[in-house]
């Protein structure tokens, strides 16, 4: 996350291996909150409002599926298929990046 943007998305890609036949993308959406640590006299950064999802692909990253999405990630006021579709599209786009 940058100084100017207090929201962030953290992604981790795990390609298929002998122990895991699927492509997995771990997604964490969070907000950075700044506070003051009076005892140490320094500013402290903390991630708050974090939500985690795991997207799974059985076709080497061509399509992804996510289980239950119970958070309004696109902030349209509705928790549903739109949120799930956006997260799955994000996982697919990230898996397609060769050199992140």
Coordinates of C-alpha atoms in Angstrom, one line a residue:
X1 CA 0.0 0.0 0.0
X2 CA 1.2 3.4 -0.8
X3 CA 1.2 6.6 1.4
X4 CA -1.7 8.0 -0.7
X5 CA -3.9 4.9 -0.9
X6 CA -5.0 3.3 2.3
X7 CA -6.6 0.2 0.7
X8 CA -4.7 -2.8 -0.6
X9 CA -5.0 -6.2 -2.2
X10 CA -2.4 -8.8 -1.4
X11 CA -2.2 -11.8 -3.8
X12 CA -0.3 -15.1 -3.6
X13 CA -0.1 -17.6 -6.4
X14 CA 0.5 -21.3 -5.9
X15 CA 1.0 -23.3 -9.1
X16 CA 0.1 -27.0 -9.3
X17 CA 2.5 -29.4 -7.6
X18 CA 2.7 -33.1 -6.8
X19 CA 1.0 -32.4 -3.5
X20 CA -1.6 -29.9 -4.8
X21 CA -3.0 -30.5 -8.3
X22 CA -4.9 -27.2 -8.5
X23 CA -3.8 -23.6 -9.1
X24 CA -4.6 -21.5 -6.0
X25 CA -4.7 -17.8 -5.6
X26 CA -4.9 -16.4 -2.0
X27 CA -6.5 -13.0 -1.9
X28 CA -6.4 -10.6 1.1
X29 CA -8.3 -7.3 0.9
X30 CA -7.4 -4.8 3.7
X31 CA -7.3 -1.2 4.8
X32 CA -4.3 0.5 6.4
X33 CA -4.8 2.4 9.5
X34 CA -2.3 4.8 11.0
X35 CA -2.1 5.4 14.8
X36 CA 0.4 6.8 17.3
X37 CA 2.4 4.7 19.7
X38 CA 2.9 7.2 22.6
X39 CA 5.2 4.9 24.5
X40 CA 7.7 4.5 21.6
X41 CA 6.9 7.9 20.1
X42 CA 6.3 6.6 16.6
X43 CA 3.6 6.2 14.1
X44 CA 2.3 2.6 13.7
X45 CA 0.6 1.1 10.7
X46 CA -1.9 -1.7 11.0
X47 CA -4.0 -3.6 8.6
X48 CA -7.7 -3.6 9.5
X49 CA -10.9 -4.9 8.0
X50 CA -9.0 -7.7 6.4
X51 CA -10.9 -10.3 4.4
X52 CA -9.4 -13.5 3.0
X53 CA -10.5 -15.6 0.0
X54 CA -9.0 -18.6 -1.8
X55 CA -9.7 -19.0 -5.5
X56 CA -9.2 -22.5 -7.0
X57 CA -8.6 -23.4 -10.6
X58 CA -8.7 -27.0 -11.9
X59 CA -7.7 -26.0 -15.4
X60 CA -4.3 -24.4 -14.9
X61 CA -5.6 -20.9 -14.3
X62 CA -8.1 -20.5 -17.2
X63 CA -11.0 -20.2 -14.8
X64 CA -11.3 -19.9 -11.0
X65 CA -14.0 -20.6 -8.4
X66 CA -14.4 -19.2 -4.9
X67 CA -16.6 -20.7 -2.2
X68 CA -18.9 -18.5 -0.2
X69 CA -18.4 -14.8 -0.5
X70 CA -20.0 -13.0 2.4
X71 CA -18.5 -9.6 2.0
X72 CA -19.6 -6.7 -0.2
X73 CA -16.2 -6.2 -1.9
X74 CA -17.4 -3.9 -4.6
X75 CA -19.4 -1.8 -2.2
X76 CA -22.6 -1.7 -4.3
X77 CA -24.7 -2.5 -1.3
X78 CA -25.4 -6.1 -2.3
X79 CA -23.4 -9.2 -1.3
X80 CA -23.8 -11.7 -4.2
X81 CA -22.7 -12.9 -7.5
X82 CA -21.1 -9.6 -8.6
X83 CA -18.6 -9.7 -5.7
X84 CA -17.8 -13.3 -6.4
X85 CA -17.3 -12.7 -10.1
X86 CA -14.9 -9.7 -9.5
X87 CA -12.8 -11.8 -7.1
X88 CA -12.6 -14.7 -9.6
X89 CA -11.6 -12.3 -12.4
X90 CA -8.9 -10.8 -10.1
X91 CA -7.5 -14.3 -9.4
X92 CA -7.5 -15.2 -13.1
X93 CA -5.8 -11.9 -14.1
X94 CA -3.1 -12.4 -11.4
X95 CA -2.5 -16.0 -12.4
X96 CA -1.9 -14.8 -16.0
X97 CA 0.9 -12.5 -14.9
X98 CA 4.2 -14.3 -15.7
X99 CA 6.7 -12.1 -13.8
X100 CA 4.9 -10.3 -11.0

